[in-house]
Coordinates of N, CA and C and ligand atoms in Angstrom, one line a residue:
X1 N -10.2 53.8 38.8 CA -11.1 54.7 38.0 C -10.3 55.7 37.2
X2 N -10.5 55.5 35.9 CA -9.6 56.5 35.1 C -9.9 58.2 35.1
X3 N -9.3 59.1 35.0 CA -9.7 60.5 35.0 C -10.0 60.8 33.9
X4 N -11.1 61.6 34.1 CA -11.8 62.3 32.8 C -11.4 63.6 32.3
X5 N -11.2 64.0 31.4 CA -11.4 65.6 31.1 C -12.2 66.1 30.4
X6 N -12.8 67.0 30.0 CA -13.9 67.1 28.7 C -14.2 68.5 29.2
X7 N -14.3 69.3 27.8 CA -14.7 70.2 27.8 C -16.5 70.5 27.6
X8 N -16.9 71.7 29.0 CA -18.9 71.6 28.1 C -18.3 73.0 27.2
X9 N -19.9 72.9 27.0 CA -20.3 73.6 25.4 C -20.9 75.0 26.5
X10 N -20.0 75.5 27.4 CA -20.4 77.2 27.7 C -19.6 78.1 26.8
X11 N -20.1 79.0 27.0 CA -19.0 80.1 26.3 C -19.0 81.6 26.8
X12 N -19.5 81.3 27.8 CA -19.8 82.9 28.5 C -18.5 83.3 28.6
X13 N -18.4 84.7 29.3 CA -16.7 84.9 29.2 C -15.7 84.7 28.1
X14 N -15.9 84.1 27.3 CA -15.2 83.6 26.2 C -14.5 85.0 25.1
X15 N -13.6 85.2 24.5 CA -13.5 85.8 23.1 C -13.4 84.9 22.0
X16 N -14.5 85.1 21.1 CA -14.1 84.5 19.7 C -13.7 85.3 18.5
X17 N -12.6 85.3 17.6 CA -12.7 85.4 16.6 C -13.0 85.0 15.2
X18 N -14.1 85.5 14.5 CA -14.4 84.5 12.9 C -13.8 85.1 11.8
X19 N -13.1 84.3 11.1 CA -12.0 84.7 9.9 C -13.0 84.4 8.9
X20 N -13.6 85.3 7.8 CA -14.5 84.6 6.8 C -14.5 85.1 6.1
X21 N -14.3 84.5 4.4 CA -14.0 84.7 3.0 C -14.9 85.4 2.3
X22 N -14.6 86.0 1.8 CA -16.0 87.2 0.5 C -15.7 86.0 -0.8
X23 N -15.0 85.3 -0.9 CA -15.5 84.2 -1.9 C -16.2 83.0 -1.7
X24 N -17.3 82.8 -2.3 CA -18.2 82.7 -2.4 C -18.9 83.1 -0.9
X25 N -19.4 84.4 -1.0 CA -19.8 84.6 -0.1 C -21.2 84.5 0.3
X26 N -21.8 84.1 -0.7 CA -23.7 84.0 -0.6 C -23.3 82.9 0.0
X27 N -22.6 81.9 0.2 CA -22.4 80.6 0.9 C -21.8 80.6 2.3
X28 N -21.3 81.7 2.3 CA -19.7 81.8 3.4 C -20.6 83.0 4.4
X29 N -21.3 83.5 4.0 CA -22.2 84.5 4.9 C -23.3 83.3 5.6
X30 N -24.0 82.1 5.6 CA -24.3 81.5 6.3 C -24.2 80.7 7.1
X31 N -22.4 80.3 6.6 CA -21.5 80.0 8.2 C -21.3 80.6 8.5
X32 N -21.5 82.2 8.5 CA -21.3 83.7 9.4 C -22.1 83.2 10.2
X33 N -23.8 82.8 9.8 CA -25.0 83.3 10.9 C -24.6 82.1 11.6
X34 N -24.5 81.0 11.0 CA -24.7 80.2 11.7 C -23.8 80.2 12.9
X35 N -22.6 80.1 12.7 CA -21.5 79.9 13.4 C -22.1 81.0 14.4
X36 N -22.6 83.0 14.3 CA -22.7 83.7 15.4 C -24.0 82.9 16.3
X37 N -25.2 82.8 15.4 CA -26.0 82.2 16.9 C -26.2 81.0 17.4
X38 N -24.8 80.1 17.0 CA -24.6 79.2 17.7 C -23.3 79.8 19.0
X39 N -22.4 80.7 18.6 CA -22.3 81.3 20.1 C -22.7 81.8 20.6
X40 N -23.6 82.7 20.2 CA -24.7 83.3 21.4 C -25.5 82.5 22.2
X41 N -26.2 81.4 21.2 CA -27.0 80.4 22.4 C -26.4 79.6 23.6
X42 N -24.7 79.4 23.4 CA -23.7 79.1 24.2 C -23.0 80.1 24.7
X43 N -23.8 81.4 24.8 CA -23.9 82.4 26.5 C -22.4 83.2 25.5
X44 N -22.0 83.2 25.0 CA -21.3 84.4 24.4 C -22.0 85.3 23.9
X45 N -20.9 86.7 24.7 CA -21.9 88.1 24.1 C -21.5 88.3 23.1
X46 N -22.4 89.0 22.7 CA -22.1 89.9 21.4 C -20.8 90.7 21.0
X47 N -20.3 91.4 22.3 CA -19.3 92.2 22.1 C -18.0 91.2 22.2
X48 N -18.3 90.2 22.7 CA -17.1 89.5 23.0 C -16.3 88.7 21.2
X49 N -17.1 89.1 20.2 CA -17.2 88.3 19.4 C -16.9 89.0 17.7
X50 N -15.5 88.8 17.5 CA -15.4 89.9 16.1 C -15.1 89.3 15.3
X51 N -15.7 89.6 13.8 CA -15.9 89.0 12.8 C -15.2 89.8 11.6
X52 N -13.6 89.0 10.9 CA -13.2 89.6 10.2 C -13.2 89.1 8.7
X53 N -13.2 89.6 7.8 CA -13.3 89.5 6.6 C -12.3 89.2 5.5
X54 N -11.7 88.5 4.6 CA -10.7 87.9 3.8 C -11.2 87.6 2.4
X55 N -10.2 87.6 1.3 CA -10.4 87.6 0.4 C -10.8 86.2 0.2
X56 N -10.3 85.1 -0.2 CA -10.3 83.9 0.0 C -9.8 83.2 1.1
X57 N -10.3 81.8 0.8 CA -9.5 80.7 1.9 C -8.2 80.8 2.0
X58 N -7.3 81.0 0.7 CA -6.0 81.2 0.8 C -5.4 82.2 1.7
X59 N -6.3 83.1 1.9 CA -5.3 84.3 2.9 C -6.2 83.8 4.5
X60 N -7.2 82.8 4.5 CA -7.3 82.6 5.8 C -6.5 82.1 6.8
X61 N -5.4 81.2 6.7 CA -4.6 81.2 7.5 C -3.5 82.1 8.4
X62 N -3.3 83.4 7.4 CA -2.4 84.4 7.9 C -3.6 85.4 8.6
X63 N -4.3 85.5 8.5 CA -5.0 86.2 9.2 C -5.3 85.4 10.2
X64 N -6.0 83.9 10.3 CA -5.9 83.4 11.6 C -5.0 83.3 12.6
X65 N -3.6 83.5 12.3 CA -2.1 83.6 12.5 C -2.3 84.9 13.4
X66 N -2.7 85.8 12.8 CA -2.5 87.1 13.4 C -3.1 87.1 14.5
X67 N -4.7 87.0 14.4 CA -5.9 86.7 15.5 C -5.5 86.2 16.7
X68 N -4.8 84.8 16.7 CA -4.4 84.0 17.0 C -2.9 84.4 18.0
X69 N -2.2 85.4 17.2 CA -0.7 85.9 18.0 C -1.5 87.0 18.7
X70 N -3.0 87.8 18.6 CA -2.8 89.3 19.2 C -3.2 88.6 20.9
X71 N -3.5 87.6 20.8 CA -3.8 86.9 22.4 C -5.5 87.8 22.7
X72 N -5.7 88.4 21.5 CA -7.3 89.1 22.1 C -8.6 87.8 22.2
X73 N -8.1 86.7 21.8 CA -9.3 85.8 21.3 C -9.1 84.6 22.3
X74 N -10.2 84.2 22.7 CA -10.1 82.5 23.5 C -9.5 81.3 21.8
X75 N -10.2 81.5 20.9 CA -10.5 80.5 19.9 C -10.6 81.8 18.3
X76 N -10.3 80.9 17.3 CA -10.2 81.7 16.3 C -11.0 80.6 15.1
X77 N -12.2 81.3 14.9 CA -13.2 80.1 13.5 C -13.3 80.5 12.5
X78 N -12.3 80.1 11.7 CA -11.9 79.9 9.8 C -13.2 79.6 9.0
X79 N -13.7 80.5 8.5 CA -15.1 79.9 7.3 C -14.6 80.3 6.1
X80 N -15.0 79.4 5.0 CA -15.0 79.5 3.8 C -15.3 78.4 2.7
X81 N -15.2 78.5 1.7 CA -16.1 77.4 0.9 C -15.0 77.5 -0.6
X82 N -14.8 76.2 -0.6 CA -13.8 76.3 -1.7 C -14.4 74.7 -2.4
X83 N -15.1 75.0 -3.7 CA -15.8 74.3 -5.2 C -14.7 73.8 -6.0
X84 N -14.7 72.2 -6.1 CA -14.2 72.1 -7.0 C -14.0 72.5 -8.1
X85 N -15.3 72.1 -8.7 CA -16.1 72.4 -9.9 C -15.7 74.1 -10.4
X86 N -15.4 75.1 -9.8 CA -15.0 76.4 -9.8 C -13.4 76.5 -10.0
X87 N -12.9 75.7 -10.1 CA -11.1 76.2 -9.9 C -10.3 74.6 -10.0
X88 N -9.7 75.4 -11.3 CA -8.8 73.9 -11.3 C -7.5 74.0 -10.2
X89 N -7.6 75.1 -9.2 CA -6.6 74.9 -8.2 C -7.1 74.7 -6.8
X90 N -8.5 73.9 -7.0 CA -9.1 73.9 -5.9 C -8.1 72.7 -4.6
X91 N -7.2 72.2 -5.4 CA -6.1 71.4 -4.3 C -5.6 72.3 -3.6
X92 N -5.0 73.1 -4.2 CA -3.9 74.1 -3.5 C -4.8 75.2 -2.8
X93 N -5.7 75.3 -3.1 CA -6.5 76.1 -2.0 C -6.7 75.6 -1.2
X94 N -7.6 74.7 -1.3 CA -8.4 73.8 0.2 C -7.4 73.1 0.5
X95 N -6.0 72.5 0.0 CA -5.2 72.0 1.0 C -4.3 73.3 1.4
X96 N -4.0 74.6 1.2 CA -3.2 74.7 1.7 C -3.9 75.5 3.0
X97 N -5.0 76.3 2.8 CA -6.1 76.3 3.8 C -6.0 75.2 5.2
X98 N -6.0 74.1 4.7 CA -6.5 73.2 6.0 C -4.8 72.9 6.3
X99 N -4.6 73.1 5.4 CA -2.5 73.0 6.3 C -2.4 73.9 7.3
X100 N -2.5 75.3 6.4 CA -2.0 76.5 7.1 C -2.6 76.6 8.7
X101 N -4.2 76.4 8.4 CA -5.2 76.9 9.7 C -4.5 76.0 10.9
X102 N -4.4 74.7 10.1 CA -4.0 73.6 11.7 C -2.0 73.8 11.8
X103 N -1.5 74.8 11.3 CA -0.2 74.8 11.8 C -0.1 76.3 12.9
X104 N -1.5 77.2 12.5 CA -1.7 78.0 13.3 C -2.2 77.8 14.5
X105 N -2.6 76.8 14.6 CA -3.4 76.4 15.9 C -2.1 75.6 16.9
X106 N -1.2 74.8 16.4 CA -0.3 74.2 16.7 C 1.1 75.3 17.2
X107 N 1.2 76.1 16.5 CA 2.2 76.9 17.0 C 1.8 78.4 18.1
X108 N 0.4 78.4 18.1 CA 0.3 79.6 18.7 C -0.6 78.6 20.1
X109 N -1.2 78.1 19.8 CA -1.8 77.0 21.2 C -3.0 78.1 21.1
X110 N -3.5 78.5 20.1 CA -5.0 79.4 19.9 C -5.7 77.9 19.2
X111 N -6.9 77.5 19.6 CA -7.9 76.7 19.1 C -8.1 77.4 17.5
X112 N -8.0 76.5 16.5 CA -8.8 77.4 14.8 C -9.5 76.6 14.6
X113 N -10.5 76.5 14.7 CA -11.9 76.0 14.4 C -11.8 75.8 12.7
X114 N -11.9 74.3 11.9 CA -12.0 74.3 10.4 C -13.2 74.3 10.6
X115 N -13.7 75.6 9.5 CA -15.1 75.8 8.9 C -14.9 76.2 7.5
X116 N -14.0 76.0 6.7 CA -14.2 75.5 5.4 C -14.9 74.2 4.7
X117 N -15.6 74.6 4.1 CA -16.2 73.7 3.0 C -15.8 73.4 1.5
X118 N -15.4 72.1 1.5 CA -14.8 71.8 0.2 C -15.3 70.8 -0.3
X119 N -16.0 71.1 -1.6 CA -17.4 70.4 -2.3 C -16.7 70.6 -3.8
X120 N -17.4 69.4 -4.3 CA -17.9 69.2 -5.7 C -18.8 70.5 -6.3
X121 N -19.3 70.9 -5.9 CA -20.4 71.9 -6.9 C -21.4 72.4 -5.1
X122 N -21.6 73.9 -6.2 CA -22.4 74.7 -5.3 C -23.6 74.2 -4.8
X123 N -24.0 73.5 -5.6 CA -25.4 72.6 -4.3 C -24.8 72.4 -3.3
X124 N -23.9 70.8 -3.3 CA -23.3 70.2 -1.9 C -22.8 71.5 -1.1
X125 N -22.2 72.5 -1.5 CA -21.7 73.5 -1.0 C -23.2 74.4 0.1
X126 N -24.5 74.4 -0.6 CA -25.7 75.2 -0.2 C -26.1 74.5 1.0
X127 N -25.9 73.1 0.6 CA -26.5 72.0 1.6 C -25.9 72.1 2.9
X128 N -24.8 72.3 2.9 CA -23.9 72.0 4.4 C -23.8 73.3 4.8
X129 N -24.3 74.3 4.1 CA -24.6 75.8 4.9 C -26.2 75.7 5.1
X130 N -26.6 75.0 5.7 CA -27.7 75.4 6.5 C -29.1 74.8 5.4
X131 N -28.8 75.0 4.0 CA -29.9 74.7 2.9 C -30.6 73.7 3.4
X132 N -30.1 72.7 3.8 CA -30.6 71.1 3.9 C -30.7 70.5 5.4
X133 N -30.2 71.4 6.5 CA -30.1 71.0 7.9 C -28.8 71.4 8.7
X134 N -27.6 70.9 8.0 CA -26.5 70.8 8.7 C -25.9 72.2 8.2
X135 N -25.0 73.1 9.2 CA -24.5 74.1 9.1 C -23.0 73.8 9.5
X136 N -21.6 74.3 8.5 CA -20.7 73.9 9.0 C -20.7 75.0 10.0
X137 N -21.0 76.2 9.6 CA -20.2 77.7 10.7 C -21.1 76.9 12.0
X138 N -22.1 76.4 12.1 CA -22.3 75.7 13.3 C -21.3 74.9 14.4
X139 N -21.5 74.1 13.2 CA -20.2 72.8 13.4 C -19.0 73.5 14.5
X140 N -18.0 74.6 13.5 CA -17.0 74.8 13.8 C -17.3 76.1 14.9
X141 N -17.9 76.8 15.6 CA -17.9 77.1 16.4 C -18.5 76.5 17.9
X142 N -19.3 75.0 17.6 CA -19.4 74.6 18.7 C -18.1 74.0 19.1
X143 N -17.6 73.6 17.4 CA -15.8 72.6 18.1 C -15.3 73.9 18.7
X144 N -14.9 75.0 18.3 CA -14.3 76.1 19.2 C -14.6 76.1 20.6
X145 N -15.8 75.9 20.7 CA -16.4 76.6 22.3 C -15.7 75.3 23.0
X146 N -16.0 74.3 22.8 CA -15.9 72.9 23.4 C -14.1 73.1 23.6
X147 N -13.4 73.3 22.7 CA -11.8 73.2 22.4 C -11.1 74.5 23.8
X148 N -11.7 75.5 23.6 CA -11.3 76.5 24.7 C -11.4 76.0 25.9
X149 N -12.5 75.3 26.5 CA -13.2 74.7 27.8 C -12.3 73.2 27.9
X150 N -11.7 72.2 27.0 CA -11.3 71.5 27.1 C -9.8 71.8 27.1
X151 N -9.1 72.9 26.6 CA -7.3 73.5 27.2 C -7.7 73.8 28.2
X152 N -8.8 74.5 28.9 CA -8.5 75.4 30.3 C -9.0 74.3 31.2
X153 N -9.6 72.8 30.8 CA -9.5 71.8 32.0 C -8.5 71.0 32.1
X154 N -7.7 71.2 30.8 CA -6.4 70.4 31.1 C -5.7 71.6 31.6
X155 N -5.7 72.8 31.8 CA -4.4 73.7 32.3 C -4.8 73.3 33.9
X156 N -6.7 73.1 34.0 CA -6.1 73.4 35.9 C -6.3 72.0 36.2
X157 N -6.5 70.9 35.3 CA -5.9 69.7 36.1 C -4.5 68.8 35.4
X158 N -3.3 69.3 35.6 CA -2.4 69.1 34.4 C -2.2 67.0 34.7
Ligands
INI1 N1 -11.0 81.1 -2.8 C1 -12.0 80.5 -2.1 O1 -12.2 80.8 -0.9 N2 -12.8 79.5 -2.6 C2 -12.6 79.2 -3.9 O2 -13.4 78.3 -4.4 C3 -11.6 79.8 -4.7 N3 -11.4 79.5 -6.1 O3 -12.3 78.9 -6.7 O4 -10.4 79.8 -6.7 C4 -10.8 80.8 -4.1 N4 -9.8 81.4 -4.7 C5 -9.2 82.6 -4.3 C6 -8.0 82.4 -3.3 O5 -8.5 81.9 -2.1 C7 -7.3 83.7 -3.1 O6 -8.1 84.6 -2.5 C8 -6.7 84.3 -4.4 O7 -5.9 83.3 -5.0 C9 -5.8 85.5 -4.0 O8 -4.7 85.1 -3.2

């Protein structure tokens, strides 16, 4: 019988930190909500839970970096929304975004939750924030919760 590991979806006890962009932020404020009361319904308190603020996606990684090195956080969740259609450097944004976030996660062994969205045009962008059903700040904070619970079952069964 092979061994299992898996993390559940609790989060009590937990510290989260959320990294989220003021650009576009009519968009980027609904992976706020979402992403917060999807950890509260997963038993994280309120206080346990701080929400910091960035100019764009581009500076989200150095700030997850930081979050990430102060050891105050279980997990650290990246939101932001980067439009094609808005920026002929939407490569080097959203790629260096999804570089940076997962080299922060790799060197510090802090879980970074990707909750950027990277769309063609502000519709697709409205839709996957909650407009149409699906929420990424959702998304990415239940992968956090799950990611924290899944390192601390591999630490106590190595
Ligand atoms: N930042 C975003 O988060 N999304 C975007 O779509 C975007 N566009 O369109 O350019 C964007 N640019 C700003 C960038 O992230 C930095 O904040 C800026 O270059 C200053 O370093």
């Amino acid at each position: 019988m092979p061994k299992s590991i898996a993390g559940d979806l609790t989060g009590s006890g937990r510290r989260f930190a959320i990294a989220a962009t003021r650009f576009n932020g009519a968009i980027v404020e609904q992976l706020v909500a979402g992403a917060l009361d999807c950890l509260i319904r997963h038993g994280v308190k309120d206080g346990d839970i701080t929400v910091v603020r960035v100019p764009g996606a581009w500076e989200l990684p150095l700030v997850a970096k930081a979050l990430a090195e102060s050891r105050a956080y279980d997990a650290v969740i990246a939101l932001g929304c980067v439009i094609r259609g808005e920026t002929p450097h939407f490569d080097y944004v959203a790629g260096e975004a999804a570089k940076g976030l997962s080299a922060v996660a790799l060197a510090s062994g802090v879980p970074v939750a990707f909750g950027v969205l990277t769309t063609d045009t502000t519709e697709q962008a409205a839709a996957r924030a909650g407009l149409k059903g699906g929420n990424k700040g959702v998304d990415a904070a239940i992968s956090a919760v799950e990611m924290v619970q899944v390192l601390a079952a591999i630490a106590r069964k190595p």
